[in-house]
Amino acid sequence: MVKFLYKTILGRAILKILTRPTLSRVAGCFMDSRLSAVYINRFIKKNNISLDDFEIESWKSFNHFFTRKVKPDARSFSSADTDFVSPCDGLLTVYPITDDLVFTVKNSEYSIASLLENKMPADKYKNGTCLVFRLTPTHYHRYHYFDSGYKTTNTKISGILHTVQPIAVENLPVYSRNSREYTTLHTDNFGDVIFMEVGALLVGRIVNYHNSCSFSKGEEKGKFEFGGSTIILLFENNKVNIDSTVLENNAKGIEFPVKAGQKLGTSIM
């Protein structure tokens, strides 16, 4: 279906309708309703989802299920200050930010300015590191702070809502077109980090819990409602070392599967 939408003339015509935020809002309202609960068991079976890590509830809607919580011991966050841990479950790819403030995902180039829509100075991320965590609909869809510190207010950027599956990312500059939200985390151990949430096809809402505030490592930052979505982290130069296993997989074109709290590297002190 996704190939049809992105590779055929008719599909691209339909896509113009599907990517409109209005349709996403309508879909989101339905997914919040009790009527949507009938799709939960079918979704679990179709995607072979294990619920071993999750708190089992009497889910009142599909979104209630989709944003399900993990058991307290199912995701542990290292207490070591220098450990960089994953903020979410997902598939990770690491990209260098060039001295032109550009990073390349598949065939699309992204400038930091286009990603942030020039709403803040971007020069501090020159020669830094970009981490892209792609969440599929089967993943745990809550995300967490990877360090302690304090954050600025959230900046929302309106856009459309393409899928974040590879076929779309290979053909379009999805991350600079999609609706997204970001903030600057002034972290204790990794400098100033841009933390961005990117919506995707039929994702009605990015739900962040806090505006300006202090935060602790492992604390829940927010959640995505229905659909696949993406977390993007931008680090300044010489602030984080990513484990070689991640980089070796990425060099082979393989997205690295991660879970929230998993150690992925260390800070450069």
Short mmCIF file of C-alpha atoms in Angstrom, two decimals:
data_model
loop_
_atom_site.label_atom_id
_atom_site.label_comp_id
_atom_site.label_asym_id
_atom_site.label_seq_id
_atom_site.Cartn_x
_atom_site.Cartn_y
_atom_site.Cartn_z
CA MET A 1 0.00 0.00 0.00
CA VAL A 2 2.79 2.45 0.92
CA LYS A 3 4.62 1.61 -2.33
CA PHE A 4 1.42 2.33 -4.28
CA LEU A 5 1.01 5.72 -2.57
CA TYR A 6 4.58 6.87 -3.19
CA LYS A 7 5.39 5.21 -6.53
CA THR A 8 2.28 5.69 -8.69
CA ILE A 9 0.52 8.75 -10.09
CA LEU A 10 -2.85 7.75 -8.60
CA GLY A 11 -1.22 6.95 -5.27
CA ARG A 12 0.46 10.35 -5.08
CA ALA A 13 -2.90 12.02 -5.81
CA ILE A 14 -4.48 10.11 -2.91
CA LEU A 15 -1.46 10.94 -0.75
CA LYS A 16 -2.19 14.67 -1.04
CA ILE A 17 -5.44 14.00 0.82
CA LEU A 18 -4.06 11.52 3.34
CA THR A 19 -1.20 13.81 4.44
CA ARG A 20 -3.46 16.71 5.39
CA PRO A 21 -3.47 17.39 9.16
CA THR A 22 -7.27 17.75 9.10
CA LEU A 23 -7.66 14.07 8.17
CA SER A 24 -5.17 13.17 10.89
CA ARG A 25 -7.24 15.05 13.48
CA VAL A 26 -10.39 13.22 12.39
CA ALA A 27 -8.57 9.88 12.57
CA GLY A 28 -7.24 10.84 16.01
CA CYS A 29 -10.75 11.55 17.31
CA PHE A 30 -11.91 8.13 16.14
CA MET A 31 -8.88 6.44 17.72
CA ASP A 32 -9.82 8.13 21.03
CA SER A 33 -13.37 6.75 20.87
CA ARG A 34 -14.64 3.53 22.42
CA LEU A 35 -15.58 2.32 18.93
CA SER A 36 -11.89 2.02 18.02
CA ALA A 37 -11.25 -0.54 20.78
CA VAL A 38 -12.53 -3.32 18.49
CA TYR A 39 -9.32 -2.99 16.42
CA ILE A 40 -6.93 -3.66 19.32
CA ASN A 41 -6.85 -7.48 19.28
CA ARG A 42 -6.66 -7.54 15.47
CA PHE A 43 -3.70 -5.11 15.56
CA ILE A 44 -1.88 -7.19 18.20
CA LYS A 45 -2.34 -10.40 16.20
CA LYS A 46 -1.49 -8.88 12.80
CA ASN A 47 1.75 -7.34 14.08
CA ASN A 48 2.69 -10.20 16.40
CA ILE A 49 3.05 -7.82 19.35
CA SER A 50 4.26 -9.26 22.65
CA LEU A 51 2.64 -7.63 25.68
CA ASP A 52 5.10 -9.14 28.18
CA ASP A 53 6.73 -5.75 28.90
CA PHE A 54 3.47 -3.82 29.24
CA GLU A 55 0.93 -3.05 31.91
CA ILE A 56 -2.26 -4.83 30.88
CA GLU A 57 -5.37 -2.70 31.27
CA SER A 58 -8.95 -2.67 30.13
CA TRP A 59 -8.15 -0.40 27.19
CA LYS A 60 -10.98 2.04 26.48
CA SER A 61 -9.84 3.02 22.97
CA PHE A 62 -7.18 2.20 20.39
CA ASN A 63 -5.11 5.22 21.45
CA HIS A 64 -5.35 4.09 25.07
CA PHE A 65 -3.77 0.81 23.96
CA PHE A 66 -1.35 2.42 21.51
CA THR A 67 0.16 4.65 24.21
CA ARG A 68 0.30 1.75 26.71
CA LYS A 69 2.78 1.98 29.58
CA VAL A 70 5.61 -0.44 30.21
CA LYS A 71 5.98 -2.26 33.51
CA PRO A 72 8.24 -0.39 35.98
CA ASP A 73 11.09 -2.91 35.57
CA ALA A 74 10.78 -3.33 31.79
CA ARG A 75 12.91 -0.29 30.86
CA SER A 76 15.86 0.56 33.11
CA PHE A 77 17.96 3.73 32.76
CA SER A 78 21.63 3.70 33.75
CA SER A 79 22.40 5.95 36.71
CA ALA A 80 25.93 6.67 35.43
CA ASP A 81 26.14 10.35 34.49
CA THR A 82 28.37 9.70 31.48
CA ASP A 83 26.15 7.01 29.91
CA PHE A 84 24.07 8.12 26.94
CA VAL A 85 20.86 6.09 26.83
CA SER A 86 18.11 5.81 24.27
CA PRO A 87 15.13 8.13 24.86
CA CYS A 88 12.71 5.66 23.23
CA ASP A 89 12.17 2.31 21.59
CA GLY A 90 12.82 2.37 17.87
CA LEU A 91 15.25 1.90 14.99
CA LEU A 92 18.33 4.13 15.24
CA THR A 93 20.50 5.68 12.54
CA VAL A 94 23.36 8.10 13.30
CA TYR A 95 24.38 10.85 10.87
CA PRO A 96 27.24 13.37 10.98
CA ILE A 97 26.27 17.05 10.70
CA THR A 98 28.67 18.62 8.20
CA ASP A 99 30.35 21.99 8.53
CA ASP A 100 27.62 23.25 6.17
CA LEU A 101 25.06 22.30 8.84
CA VAL A 102 23.62 19.54 6.65
CA PHE A 103 23.00 15.84 7.25
CA THR A 104 21.82 13.29 4.68
CA VAL A 105 19.09 10.70 5.29
CA LYS A 106 18.78 8.22 2.39
CA ASN A 107 18.62 10.49 -0.69
CA SER A 108 17.37 13.62 1.09
CA GLU A 109 19.58 16.37 2.47
CA TYR A 110 18.42 18.29 5.53
CA SER A 111 19.81 21.55 6.77
CA ILE A 112 19.49 22.35 10.45
CA ALA A 113 17.90 25.67 9.44
CA SER A 114 15.16 23.95 7.41
CA LEU A 115 14.51 21.44 10.16
CA LEU A 116 14.08 24.21 12.75
CA GLU A 117 12.67 26.74 10.24
CA ASN A 118 15.37 29.25 11.25
CA LYS A 119 13.70 29.76 14.62
CA MET A 120 17.01 29.57 16.51
CA PRO A 121 20.78 29.79 15.88
CA ALA A 122 22.02 26.59 14.26
CA ASP A 123 25.78 27.21 14.10
CA LYS A 124 26.45 25.56 17.46
CA TYR A 125 25.61 22.16 15.88
CA LYS A 126 28.27 22.45 13.17
CA ASN A 127 30.20 19.14 12.90
CA GLY A 128 27.92 17.65 15.51
CA THR A 129 25.91 14.43 15.52
CA CYS A 130 22.32 13.73 14.48
CA LEU A 131 20.45 10.70 15.84
CA VAL A 132 17.22 9.58 14.13
CA PHE A 133 15.03 7.11 16.04
CA ARG A 134 12.26 5.75 13.79
CA LEU A 135 9.29 4.28 15.64
CA THR A 136 7.01 1.83 13.85
CA PRO A 137 3.37 1.35 14.89
CA THR A 138 4.36 -1.75 16.89
CA HIS A 139 6.85 0.06 19.16
CA TYR A 140 6.38 1.45 22.68
CA HIS A 141 5.30 5.03 21.90
CA ARG A 142 6.30 6.97 25.00
CA TYR A 143 9.63 8.81 25.11
CA HIS A 144 11.93 9.87 27.95
CA TYR A 145 14.69 12.29 28.95
CA PHE A 146 18.14 10.69 28.45
CA ASP A 147 19.88 12.97 30.99
CA SER A 148 19.02 15.44 33.73
CA GLY A 149 18.90 19.21 33.16
CA TYR A 150 16.37 21.87 32.22
CA LYS A 151 14.51 22.66 29.02
CA THR A 152 13.13 25.61 27.07
CA THR A 153 9.55 25.99 25.86
CA ASN A 154 8.31 23.76 23.04
CA THR A 155 8.28 25.11 19.48
CA LYS A 156 5.58 23.68 17.21
CA ILE A 157 5.98 23.69 13.43
CA SER A 158 2.89 22.99 11.36
CA GLY A 159 3.26 20.78 8.32
CA ILE A 160 1.80 17.77 6.57
CA LEU A 161 2.01 14.14 7.66
CA HIS A 162 3.93 11.69 5.47
CA THR A 163 4.76 8.20 6.66
CA VAL A 164 8.31 7.86 8.02
CA GLN A 165 8.84 4.45 6.41
CA PRO A 166 12.03 4.19 4.31
CA ILE A 167 10.18 4.33 0.96
CA ALA A 168 8.90 7.81 1.80
CA VAL A 169 12.15 9.05 3.32
CA GLU A 170 14.04 7.93 0.20
CA ASN A 171 11.78 9.98 -2.09
CA LEU A 172 10.93 13.11 -0.10
CA PRO A 173 12.52 15.41 2.52
CA VAL A 174 9.95 14.09 5.01
CA TYR A 175 11.45 15.43 8.24
CA SER A 176 11.43 19.06 7.11
CA ARG A 177 7.88 18.79 5.70
CA ASN A 178 6.09 16.93 8.47
CA SER A 179 4.44 18.49 11.51
CA ARG A 180 6.97 18.54 14.31
CA GLU A 181 7.80 19.94 17.72
CA TYR A 182 11.15 20.61 19.36
CA THR A 183 12.87 22.05 22.38
CA THR A 184 16.42 22.65 23.59
CA LEU A 185 17.54 20.44 26.45
CA HIS A 186 20.25 22.07 28.54
CA THR A 187 21.65 18.79 29.80
CA ASP A 188 24.07 18.20 32.67
CA ASN A 189 26.39 15.90 30.71
CA PHE A 190 25.84 16.36 26.94
CA GLY A 191 25.64 20.11 26.37
CA ASP A 192 22.67 21.72 24.63
CA VAL A 193 20.71 19.11 22.68
CA ILE A 194 17.80 19.68 20.28
CA PHE A 195 15.08 17.12 21.03
CA MET A 196 12.56 16.94 18.17
CA GLU A 197 9.40 14.87 17.72
CA VAL A 198 8.18 14.37 14.14
CA GLY A 199 4.62 13.29 13.36
CA ALA A 200 3.76 10.80 10.63
CA LEU A 201 0.87 9.64 8.49
CA LEU A 202 -2.34 9.64 10.58
CA VAL A 203 -0.48 10.58 13.78
CA GLY A 204 -2.99 13.03 15.22
CA ARG A 205 -0.99 14.33 18.14
CA ILE A 206 2.47 14.74 19.57
CA VAL A 207 1.82 14.97 23.32
CA ASN A 208 4.56 16.67 25.34
CA TYR A 209 3.93 16.95 29.08
CA HIS A 210 6.11 19.94 29.96
CA ASN A 211 7.00 23.42 28.82
CA SER A 212 10.01 25.11 30.49
CA CYS A 213 11.04 22.88 33.39
CA SER A 214 13.78 20.89 35.08
CA PHE A 215 13.86 17.17 34.30
CA SER A 216 15.53 13.97 35.48
CA LYS A 217 17.12 11.12 33.55
CA GLY A 218 14.52 8.50 32.65
CA GLU A 219 11.56 10.78 33.34
CA GLU A 220 8.82 10.48 30.75
CA LYS A 221 8.81 13.45 28.34
CA GLY A 222 5.76 12.66 26.24
CA LYS A 223 4.07 10.24 23.86
CA PHE A 224 2.96 9.77 20.24
CA GLU A 225 -0.59 8.77 19.43
CA PHE A 226 -1.52 6.41 16.58
CA GLY A 227 1.01 5.75 13.81
CA GLY A 228 4.74 5.50 13.25
CA SER A 229 6.77 8.51 14.34
CA THR A 230 10.33 9.80 14.77
CA ILE A 231 12.58 11.31 17.43
CA ILE A 232 15.53 13.40 16.22
CA LEU A 233 18.37 14.46 18.55
CA LEU A 234 20.97 17.05 17.51
CA PHE A 235 24.22 17.13 19.51
CA GLU A 236 26.98 19.71 19.39
CA ASN A 237 30.45 18.68 18.23
CA ASN A 238 32.47 16.57 20.70
CA LYS A 239 29.64 15.96 23.16
CA VAL A 240 28.77 12.27 22.63
CA ASN A 241 30.51 9.07 21.53
CA ILE A 242 28.14 6.54 19.99
CA ASP A 243 28.96 2.83 20.47
CA SER A 244 30.78 1.23 17.56
CA THR A 245 28.16 -1.54 17.23
CA VAL A 246 25.54 1.05 16.28
CA LEU A 247 27.86 2.73 13.76
CA GLU A 248 28.95 -0.56 12.21
CA ASN A 249 25.33 -1.58 11.60
CA ASN A 250 24.52 1.85 10.15
CA ALA A 251 27.53 1.58 7.81
CA LYS A 252 25.88 -1.55 6.37
CA GLY A 253 22.62 0.32 5.87
CA ILE A 254 20.98 -1.34 8.89
CA GLU A 255 18.85 0.62 11.34
CA PHE A 256 19.90 -0.40 14.87
CA PRO A 257 17.01 -1.64 17.11
CA VAL A 258 16.99 0.02 20.53
CA LYS A 259 14.85 0.20 23.66
CA ALA A 260 14.30 3.15 25.97
CA GLY A 261 17.04 3.31 28.59
CA GLN A 262 19.49 1.17 26.57
CA LYS A 263 23.08 2.45 26.73
CA LEU A 264 24.17 3.71 23.30
CA GLY A 265 27.33 5.64 24.08
CA THR A 266 29.06 7.99 26.49
CA SER A 267 29.51 11.70 26.99
CA ILE A 268 32.76 13.44 26.07
CA MET A 269 33.73 15.34 29.18
#
